[in-house]
PDB file of C-alpha atoms in Angstrom:
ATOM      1  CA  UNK A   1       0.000   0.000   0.000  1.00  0.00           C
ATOM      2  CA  UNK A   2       1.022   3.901  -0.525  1.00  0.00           C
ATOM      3  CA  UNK A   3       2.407   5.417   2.366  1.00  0.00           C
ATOM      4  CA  UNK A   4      -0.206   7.730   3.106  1.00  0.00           C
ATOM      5  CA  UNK A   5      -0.443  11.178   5.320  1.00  0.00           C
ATOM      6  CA  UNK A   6      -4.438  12.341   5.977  1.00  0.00           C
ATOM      7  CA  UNK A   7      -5.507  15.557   7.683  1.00  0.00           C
ATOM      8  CA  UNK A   8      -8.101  16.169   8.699  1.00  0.00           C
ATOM      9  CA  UNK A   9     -11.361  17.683   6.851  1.00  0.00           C
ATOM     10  CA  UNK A  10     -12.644  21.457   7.879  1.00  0.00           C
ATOM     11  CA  UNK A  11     -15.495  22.856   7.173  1.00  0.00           C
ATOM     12  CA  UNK A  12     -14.325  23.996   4.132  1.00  0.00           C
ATOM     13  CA  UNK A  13     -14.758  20.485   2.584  1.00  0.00           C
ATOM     14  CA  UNK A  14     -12.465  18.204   0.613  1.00  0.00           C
ATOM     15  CA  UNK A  15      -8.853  19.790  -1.332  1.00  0.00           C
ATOM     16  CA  UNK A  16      -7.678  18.616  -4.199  1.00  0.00           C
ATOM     17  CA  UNK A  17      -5.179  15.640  -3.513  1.00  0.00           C
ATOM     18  CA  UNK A  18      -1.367  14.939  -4.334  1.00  0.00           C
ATOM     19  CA  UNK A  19       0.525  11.899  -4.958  1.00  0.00           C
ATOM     20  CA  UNK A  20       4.296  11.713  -5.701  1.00  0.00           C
ATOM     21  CA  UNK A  21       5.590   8.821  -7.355  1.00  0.00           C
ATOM     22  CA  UNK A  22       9.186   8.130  -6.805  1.00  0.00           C
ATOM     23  CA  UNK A  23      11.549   5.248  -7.372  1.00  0.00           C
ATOM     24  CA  UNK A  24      12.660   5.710  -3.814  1.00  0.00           C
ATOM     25  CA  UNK A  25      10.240   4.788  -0.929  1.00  0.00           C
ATOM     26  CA  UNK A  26      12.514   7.471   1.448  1.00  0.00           C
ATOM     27  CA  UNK A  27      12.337  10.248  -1.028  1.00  0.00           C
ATOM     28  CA  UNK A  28       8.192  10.228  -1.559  1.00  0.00           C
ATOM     29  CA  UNK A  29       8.307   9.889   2.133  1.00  0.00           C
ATOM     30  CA  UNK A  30      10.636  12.496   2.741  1.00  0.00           C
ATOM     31  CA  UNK A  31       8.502  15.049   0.564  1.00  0.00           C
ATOM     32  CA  UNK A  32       4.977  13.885   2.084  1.00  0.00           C
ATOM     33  CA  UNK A  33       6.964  15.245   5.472  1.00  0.00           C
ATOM     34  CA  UNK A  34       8.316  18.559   3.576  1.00  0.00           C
ATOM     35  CA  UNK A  35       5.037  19.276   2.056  1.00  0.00           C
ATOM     36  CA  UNK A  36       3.096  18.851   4.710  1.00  0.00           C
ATOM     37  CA  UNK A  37       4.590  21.613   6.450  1.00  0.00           C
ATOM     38  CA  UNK A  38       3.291  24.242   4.239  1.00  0.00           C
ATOM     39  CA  UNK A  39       0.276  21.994   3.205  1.00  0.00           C
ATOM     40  CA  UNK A  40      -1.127  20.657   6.987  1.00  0.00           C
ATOM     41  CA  UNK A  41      -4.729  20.130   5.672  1.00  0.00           C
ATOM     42  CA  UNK A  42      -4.113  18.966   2.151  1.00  0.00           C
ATOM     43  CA  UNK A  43      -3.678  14.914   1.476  1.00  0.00           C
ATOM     44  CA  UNK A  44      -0.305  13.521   0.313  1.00  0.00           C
ATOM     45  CA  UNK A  45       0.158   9.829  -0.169  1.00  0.00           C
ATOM     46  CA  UNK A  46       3.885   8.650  -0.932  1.00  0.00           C
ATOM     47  CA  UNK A  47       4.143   5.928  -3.748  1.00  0.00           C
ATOM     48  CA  UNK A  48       7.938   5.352  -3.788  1.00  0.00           C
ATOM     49  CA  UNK A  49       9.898   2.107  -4.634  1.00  0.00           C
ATOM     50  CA  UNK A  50       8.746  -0.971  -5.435  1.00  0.00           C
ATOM     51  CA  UNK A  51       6.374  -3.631  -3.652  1.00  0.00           C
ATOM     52  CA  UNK A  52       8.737  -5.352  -1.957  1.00  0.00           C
ATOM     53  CA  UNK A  53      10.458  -1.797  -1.181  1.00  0.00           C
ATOM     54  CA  UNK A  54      13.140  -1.872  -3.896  1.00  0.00           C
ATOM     55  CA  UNK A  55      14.695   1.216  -6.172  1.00  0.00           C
ATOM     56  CA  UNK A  56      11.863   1.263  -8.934  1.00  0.00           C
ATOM     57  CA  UNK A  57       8.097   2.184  -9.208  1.00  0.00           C
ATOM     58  CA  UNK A  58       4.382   0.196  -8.597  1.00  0.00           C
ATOM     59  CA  UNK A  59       1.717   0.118 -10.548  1.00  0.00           C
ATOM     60  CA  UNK A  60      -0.714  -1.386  -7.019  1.00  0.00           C
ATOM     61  CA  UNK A  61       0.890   1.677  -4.742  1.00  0.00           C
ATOM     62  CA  UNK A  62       0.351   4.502  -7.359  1.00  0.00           C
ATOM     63  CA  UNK A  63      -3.249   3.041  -8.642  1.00  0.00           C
ATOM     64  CA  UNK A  64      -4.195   3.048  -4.568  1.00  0.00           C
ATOM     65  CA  UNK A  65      -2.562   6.066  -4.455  1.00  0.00           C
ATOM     66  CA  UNK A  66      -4.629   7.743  -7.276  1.00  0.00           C
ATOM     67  CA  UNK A  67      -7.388   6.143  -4.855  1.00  0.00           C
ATOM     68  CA  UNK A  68      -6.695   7.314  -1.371  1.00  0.00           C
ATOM     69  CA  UNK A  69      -5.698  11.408  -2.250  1.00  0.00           C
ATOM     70  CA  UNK A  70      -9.136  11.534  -4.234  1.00  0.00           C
ATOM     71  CA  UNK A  71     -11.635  13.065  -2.336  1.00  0.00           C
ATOM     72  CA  UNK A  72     -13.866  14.473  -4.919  1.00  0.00           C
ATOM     73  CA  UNK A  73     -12.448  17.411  -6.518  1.00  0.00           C
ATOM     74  CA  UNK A  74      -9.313  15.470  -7.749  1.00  0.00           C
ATOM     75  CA  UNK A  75      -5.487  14.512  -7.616  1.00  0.00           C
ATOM     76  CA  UNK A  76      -2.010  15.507  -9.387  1.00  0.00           C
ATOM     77  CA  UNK A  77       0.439  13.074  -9.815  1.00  0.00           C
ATOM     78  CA  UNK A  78       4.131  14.162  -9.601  1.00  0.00           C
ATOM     79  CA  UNK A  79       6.952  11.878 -10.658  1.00  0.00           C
ATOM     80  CA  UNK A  80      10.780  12.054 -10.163  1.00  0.00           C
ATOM     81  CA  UNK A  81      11.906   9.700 -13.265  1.00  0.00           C
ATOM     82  CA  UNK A  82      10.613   8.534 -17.197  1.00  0.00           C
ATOM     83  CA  UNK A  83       9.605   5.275 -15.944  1.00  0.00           C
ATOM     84  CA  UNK A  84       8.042   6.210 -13.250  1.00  0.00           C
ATOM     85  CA  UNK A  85       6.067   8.749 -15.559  1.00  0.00           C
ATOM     86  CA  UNK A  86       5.120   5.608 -17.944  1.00  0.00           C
ATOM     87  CA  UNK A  87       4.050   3.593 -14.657  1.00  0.00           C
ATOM     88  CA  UNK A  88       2.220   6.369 -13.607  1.00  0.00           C
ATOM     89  CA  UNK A  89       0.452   7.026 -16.904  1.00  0.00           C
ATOM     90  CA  UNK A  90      -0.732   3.112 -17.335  1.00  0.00           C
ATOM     91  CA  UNK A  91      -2.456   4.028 -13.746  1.00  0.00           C
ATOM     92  CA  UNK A  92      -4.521   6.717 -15.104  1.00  0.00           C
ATOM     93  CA  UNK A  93      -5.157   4.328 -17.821  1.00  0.00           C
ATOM     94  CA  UNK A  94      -6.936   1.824 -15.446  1.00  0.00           C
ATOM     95  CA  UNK A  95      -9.113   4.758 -13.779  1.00  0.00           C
ATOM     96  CA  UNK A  96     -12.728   4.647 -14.648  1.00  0.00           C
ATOM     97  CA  UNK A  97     -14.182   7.444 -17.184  1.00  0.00           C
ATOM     98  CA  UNK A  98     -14.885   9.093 -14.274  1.00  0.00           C
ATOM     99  CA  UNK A  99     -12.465   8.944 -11.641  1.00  0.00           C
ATOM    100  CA  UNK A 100      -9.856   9.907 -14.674  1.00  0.00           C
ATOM    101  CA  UNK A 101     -11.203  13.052 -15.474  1.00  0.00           C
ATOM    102  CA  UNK A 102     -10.338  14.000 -11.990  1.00  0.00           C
ATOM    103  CA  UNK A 103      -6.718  13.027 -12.194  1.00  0.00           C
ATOM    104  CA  UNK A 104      -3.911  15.250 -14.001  1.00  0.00           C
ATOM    105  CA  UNK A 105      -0.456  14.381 -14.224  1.00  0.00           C
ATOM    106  CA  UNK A 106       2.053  17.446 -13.554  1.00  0.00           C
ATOM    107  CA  UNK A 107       5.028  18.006 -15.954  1.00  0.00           C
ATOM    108  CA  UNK A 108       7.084  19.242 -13.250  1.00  0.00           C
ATOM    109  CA  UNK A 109       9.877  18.777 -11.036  1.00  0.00           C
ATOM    110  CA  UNK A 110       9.297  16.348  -7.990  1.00  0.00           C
ATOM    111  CA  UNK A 111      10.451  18.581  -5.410  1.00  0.00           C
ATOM    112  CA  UNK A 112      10.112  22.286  -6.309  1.00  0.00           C
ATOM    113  CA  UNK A 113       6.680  20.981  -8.469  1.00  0.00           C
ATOM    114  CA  UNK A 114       5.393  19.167  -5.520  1.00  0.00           C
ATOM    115  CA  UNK A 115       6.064  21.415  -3.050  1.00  0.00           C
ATOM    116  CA  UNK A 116       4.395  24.657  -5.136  1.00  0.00           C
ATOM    117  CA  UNK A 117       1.182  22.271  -6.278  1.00  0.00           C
ATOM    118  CA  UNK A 118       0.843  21.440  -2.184  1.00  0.00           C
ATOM    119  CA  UNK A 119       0.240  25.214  -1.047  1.00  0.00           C
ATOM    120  CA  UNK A 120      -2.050  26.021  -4.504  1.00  0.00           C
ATOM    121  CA  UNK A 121      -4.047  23.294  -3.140  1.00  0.00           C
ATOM    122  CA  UNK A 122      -3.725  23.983   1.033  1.00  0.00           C
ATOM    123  CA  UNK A 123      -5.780  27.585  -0.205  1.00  0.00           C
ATOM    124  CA  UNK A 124      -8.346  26.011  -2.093  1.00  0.00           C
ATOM    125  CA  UNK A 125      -7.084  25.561  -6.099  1.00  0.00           C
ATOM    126  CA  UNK A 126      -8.889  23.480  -8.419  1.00  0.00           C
ATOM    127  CA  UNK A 127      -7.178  21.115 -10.107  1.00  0.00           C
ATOM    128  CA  UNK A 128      -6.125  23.376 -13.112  1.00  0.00           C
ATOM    129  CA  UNK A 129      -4.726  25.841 -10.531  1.00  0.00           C
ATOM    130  CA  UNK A 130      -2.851  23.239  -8.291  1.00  0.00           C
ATOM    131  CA  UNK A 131      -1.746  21.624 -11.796  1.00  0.00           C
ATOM    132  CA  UNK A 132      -0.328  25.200 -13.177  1.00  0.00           C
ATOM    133  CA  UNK A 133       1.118  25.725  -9.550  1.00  0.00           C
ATOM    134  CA  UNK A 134       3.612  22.563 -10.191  1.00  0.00           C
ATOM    135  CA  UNK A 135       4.297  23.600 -13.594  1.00  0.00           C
ATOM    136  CA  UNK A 136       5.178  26.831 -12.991  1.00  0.00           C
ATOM    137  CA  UNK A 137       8.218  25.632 -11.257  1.00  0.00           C
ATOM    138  CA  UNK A 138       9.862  24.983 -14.216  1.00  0.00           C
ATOM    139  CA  UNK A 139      10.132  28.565 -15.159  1.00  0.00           C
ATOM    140  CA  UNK A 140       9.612  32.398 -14.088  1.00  0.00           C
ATOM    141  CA  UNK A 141       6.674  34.260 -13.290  1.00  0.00           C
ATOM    142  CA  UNK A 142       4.740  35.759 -15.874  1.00  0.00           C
ATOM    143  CA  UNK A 143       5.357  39.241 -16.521  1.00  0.00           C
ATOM    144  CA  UNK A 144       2.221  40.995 -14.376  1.00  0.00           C
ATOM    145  CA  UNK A 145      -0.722  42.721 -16.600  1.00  0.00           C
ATOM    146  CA  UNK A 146      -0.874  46.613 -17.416  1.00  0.00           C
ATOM    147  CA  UNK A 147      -3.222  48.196 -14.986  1.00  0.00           C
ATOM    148  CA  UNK A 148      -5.826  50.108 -16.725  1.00  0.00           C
ATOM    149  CA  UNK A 149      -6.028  54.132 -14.787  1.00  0.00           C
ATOM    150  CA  UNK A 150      -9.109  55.055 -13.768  1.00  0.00           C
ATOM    151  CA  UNK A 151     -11.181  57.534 -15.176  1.00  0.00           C
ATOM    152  CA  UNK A 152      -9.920  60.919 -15.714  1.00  0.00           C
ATOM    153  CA  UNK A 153      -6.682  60.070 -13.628  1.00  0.00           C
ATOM    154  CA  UNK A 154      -3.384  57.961 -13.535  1.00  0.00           C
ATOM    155  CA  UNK A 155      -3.005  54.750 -11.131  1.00  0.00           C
ATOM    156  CA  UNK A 156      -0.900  55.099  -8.550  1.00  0.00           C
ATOM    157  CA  UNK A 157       1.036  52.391  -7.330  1.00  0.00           C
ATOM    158  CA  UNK A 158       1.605  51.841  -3.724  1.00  0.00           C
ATOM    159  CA  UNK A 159       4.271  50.280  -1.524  1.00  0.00           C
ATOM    160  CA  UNK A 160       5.477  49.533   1.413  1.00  0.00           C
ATOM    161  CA  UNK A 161       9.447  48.527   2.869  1.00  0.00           C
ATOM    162  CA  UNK A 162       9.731  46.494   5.587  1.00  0.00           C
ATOM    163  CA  UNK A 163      12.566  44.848   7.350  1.00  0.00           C
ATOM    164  CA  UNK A 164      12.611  40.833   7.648  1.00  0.00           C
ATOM    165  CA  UNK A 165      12.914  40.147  11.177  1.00  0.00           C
ATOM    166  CA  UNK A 166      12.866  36.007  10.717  1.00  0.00           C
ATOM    167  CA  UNK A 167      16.234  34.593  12.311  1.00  0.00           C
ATOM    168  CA  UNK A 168      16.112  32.335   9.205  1.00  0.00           C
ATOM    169  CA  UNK A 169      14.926  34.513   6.954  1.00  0.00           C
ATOM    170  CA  UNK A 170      11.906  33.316   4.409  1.00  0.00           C
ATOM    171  CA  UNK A 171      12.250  30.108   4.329  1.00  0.00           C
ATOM    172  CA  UNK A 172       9.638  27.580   3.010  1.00  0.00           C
ATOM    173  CA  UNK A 173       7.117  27.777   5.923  1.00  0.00           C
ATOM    174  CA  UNK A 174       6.709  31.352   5.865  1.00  0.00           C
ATOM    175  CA  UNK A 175       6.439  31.700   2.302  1.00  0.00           C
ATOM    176  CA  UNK A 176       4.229  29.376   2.291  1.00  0.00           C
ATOM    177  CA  UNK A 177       1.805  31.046   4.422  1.00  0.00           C
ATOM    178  CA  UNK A 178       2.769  34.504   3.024  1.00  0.00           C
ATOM    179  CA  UNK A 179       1.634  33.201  -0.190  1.00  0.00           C
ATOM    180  CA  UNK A 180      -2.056  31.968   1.751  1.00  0.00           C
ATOM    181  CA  UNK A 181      -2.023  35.074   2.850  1.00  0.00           C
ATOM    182  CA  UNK A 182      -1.948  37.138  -0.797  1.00  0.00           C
ATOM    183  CA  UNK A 183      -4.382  34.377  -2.212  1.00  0.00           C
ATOM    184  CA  UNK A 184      -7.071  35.392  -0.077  1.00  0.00           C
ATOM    185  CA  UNK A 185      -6.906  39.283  -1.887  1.00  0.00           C
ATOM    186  CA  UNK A 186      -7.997  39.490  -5.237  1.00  0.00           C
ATOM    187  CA  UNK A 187      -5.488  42.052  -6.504  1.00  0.00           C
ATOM    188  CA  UNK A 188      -2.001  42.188  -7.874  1.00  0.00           C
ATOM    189  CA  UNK A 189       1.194  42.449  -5.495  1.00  0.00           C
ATOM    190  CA  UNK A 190       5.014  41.936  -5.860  1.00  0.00           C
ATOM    191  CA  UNK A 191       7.564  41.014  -3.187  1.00  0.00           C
ATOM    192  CA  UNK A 192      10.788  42.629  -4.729  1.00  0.00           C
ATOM    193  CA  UNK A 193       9.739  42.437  -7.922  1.00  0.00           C
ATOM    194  CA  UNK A 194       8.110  38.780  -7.880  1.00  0.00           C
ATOM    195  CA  UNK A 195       4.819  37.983  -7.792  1.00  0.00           C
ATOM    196  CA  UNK A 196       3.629  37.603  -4.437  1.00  0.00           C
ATOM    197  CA  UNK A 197       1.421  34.687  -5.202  1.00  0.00           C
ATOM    198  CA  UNK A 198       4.308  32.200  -6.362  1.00  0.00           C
ATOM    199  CA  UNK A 199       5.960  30.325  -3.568  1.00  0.00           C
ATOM    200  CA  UNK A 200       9.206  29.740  -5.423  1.00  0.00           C
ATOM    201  CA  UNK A 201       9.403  32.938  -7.151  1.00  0.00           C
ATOM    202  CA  UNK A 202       9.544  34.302  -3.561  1.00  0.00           C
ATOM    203  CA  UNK A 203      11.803  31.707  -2.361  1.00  0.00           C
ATOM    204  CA  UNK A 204      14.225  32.522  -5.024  1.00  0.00           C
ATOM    205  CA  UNK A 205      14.686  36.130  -3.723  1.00  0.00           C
ATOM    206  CA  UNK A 206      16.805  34.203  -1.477  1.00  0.00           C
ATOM    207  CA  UNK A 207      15.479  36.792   1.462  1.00  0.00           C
ATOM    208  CA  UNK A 208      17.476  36.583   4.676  1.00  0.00           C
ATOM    209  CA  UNK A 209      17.073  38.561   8.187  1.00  0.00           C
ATOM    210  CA  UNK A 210      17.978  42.228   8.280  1.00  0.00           C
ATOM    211  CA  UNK A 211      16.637  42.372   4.449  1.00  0.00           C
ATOM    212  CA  UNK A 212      14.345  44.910   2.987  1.00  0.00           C
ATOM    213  CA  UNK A 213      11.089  43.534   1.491  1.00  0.00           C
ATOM    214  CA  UNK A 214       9.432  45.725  -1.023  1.00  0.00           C
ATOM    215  CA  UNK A 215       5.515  45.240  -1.363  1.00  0.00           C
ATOM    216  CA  UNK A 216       3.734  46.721  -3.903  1.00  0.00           C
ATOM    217  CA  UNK A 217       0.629  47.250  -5.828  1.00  0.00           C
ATOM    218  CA  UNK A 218      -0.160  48.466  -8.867  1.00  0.00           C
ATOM    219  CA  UNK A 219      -3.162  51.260  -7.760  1.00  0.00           C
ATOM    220  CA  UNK A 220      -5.238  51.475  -4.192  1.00  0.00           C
ATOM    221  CA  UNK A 221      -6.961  47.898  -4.762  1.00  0.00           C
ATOM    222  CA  UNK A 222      -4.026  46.826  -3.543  1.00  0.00           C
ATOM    223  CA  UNK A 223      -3.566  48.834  -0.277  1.00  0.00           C
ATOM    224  CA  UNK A 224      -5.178  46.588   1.582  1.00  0.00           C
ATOM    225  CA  UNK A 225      -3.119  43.377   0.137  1.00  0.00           C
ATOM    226  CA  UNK A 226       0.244  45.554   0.333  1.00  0.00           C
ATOM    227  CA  UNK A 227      -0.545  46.341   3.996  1.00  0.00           C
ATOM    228  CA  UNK A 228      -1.761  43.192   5.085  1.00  0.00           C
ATOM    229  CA  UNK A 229       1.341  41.296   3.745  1.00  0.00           C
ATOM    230  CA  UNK A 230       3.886  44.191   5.235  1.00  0.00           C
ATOM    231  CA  UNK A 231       2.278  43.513   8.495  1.00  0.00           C
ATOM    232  CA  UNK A 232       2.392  39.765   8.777  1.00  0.00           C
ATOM    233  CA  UNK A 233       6.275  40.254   7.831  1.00  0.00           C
ATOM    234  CA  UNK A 234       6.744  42.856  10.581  1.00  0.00           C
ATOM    235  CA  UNK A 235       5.462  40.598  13.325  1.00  0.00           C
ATOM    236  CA  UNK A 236       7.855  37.958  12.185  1.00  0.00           C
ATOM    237  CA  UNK A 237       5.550  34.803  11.355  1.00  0.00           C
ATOM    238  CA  UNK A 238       5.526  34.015  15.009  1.00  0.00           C
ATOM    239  CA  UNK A 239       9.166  32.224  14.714  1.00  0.00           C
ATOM    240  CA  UNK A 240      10.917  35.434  17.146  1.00  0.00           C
TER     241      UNK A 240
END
């Protein structure tokens, strides 16, 4: 059987689920744990190594895989290696009509793909968002959109510069929940220049403590997002 980790289910209702596929049994394991510490609510099942817990890939732990992290609004497979892509895909291939509409395998890197895709889902994406979320990891952000000015006037962008206070700087737990944080505002922000709603784009900033941390917006829609993100880096994430 997959080595499975379940949270549980709020009120919110069921996340999309994840399942990495490695040919190691200690490195699908090993991400399940990393994952889960930006993702606490979001289902992970490991399907590394073999049956008999060899170097390789299984068809019975990735079909009950596909199985166990499908709660009704779907699961993305991630794999480390080609075969384990072609065991993978022969999986899907056994789903029923139904259950494989539901399933979406990532072209992504295990690690950085897997850990992006587990925060798009922890806040709620569908499976096309938690899907593009693992992609994306291949690459940079997308350039952001021209704001349109208002009527009669010029958009203003707004900012603010804080210091980060974090002993370890912004490592993967905060950035994880800075990133909640800017999903739950429907407007566009930047951390430095990177969009504040990619996880690794921020991570790449390589921010460390003592840093300055630009956030800005575009017009006022994003006043609220700019301050509310300045403010949860001035108290420090809790970690002081």
């Amino acid at each position: 059987m997959a080595e499975k980790s379940v949270p549980e289910r709020g009120a919110a209702g069921p996340l999309v689920g994840l399942v990495f596929v490695s040919h190691s049994a200690d490195i699908a394991a090993g991400l399940v744990t990393l994952a889960r510490q930006m993702a606490p609510t979001v289902t992970l099942v490991a399907a590394g190594g073999t049956d008999d817990g060899g170097i390789g890939t299984s068809f019975d732990k990735i079909a009950a895989g596909l199985a166990e992290a499908d709660a009704g609004r779907g699961v993305v497979l991630l794999c480390d290696l080609g075969s384990a892509i072609l065991t993978a895909e022969t999986a899907l291939d056994f789903l029923d009509d139904e259950a494989r509409q539901r399933a979406r395998l990532a072209d992504a890197p295990l690690v950085e793909g897997g850990v992006a895709a587990a925060v798009a889902a922890e806040i709620g994406g569908d499976l096309a968002a938690v899907v593009a979320a693992a992609e994306s990891a291949g690459g940079g952000s997308a350039e952001p959109e021209p704001v349109e000015a208002p009527a009669g006037g010029v958009a203003q962008p707004v900012s603010r510069t804080v210091i980060l206070r974090n002993r370890d700087g912004l490592h993967a737990r905060p950035a994880a929940d800075f990133v909640k944080l800017a999903s739950g505002f429907d407007a566009e922000v930047t951390v430095n220049g990177k969009d504040a709603h990619s996880l690794l784009g921020i991570m790449s900033l390589g921010l460390t403590r003592g840093m300055s941390v630009e956030i800005s917006g575009p017009d006022e829609r994003s006043r609220a997002a700019v301050d509310a993100l300045a403010d949860l880096i001035e108290t420090g994430f809790g970690e002081e």
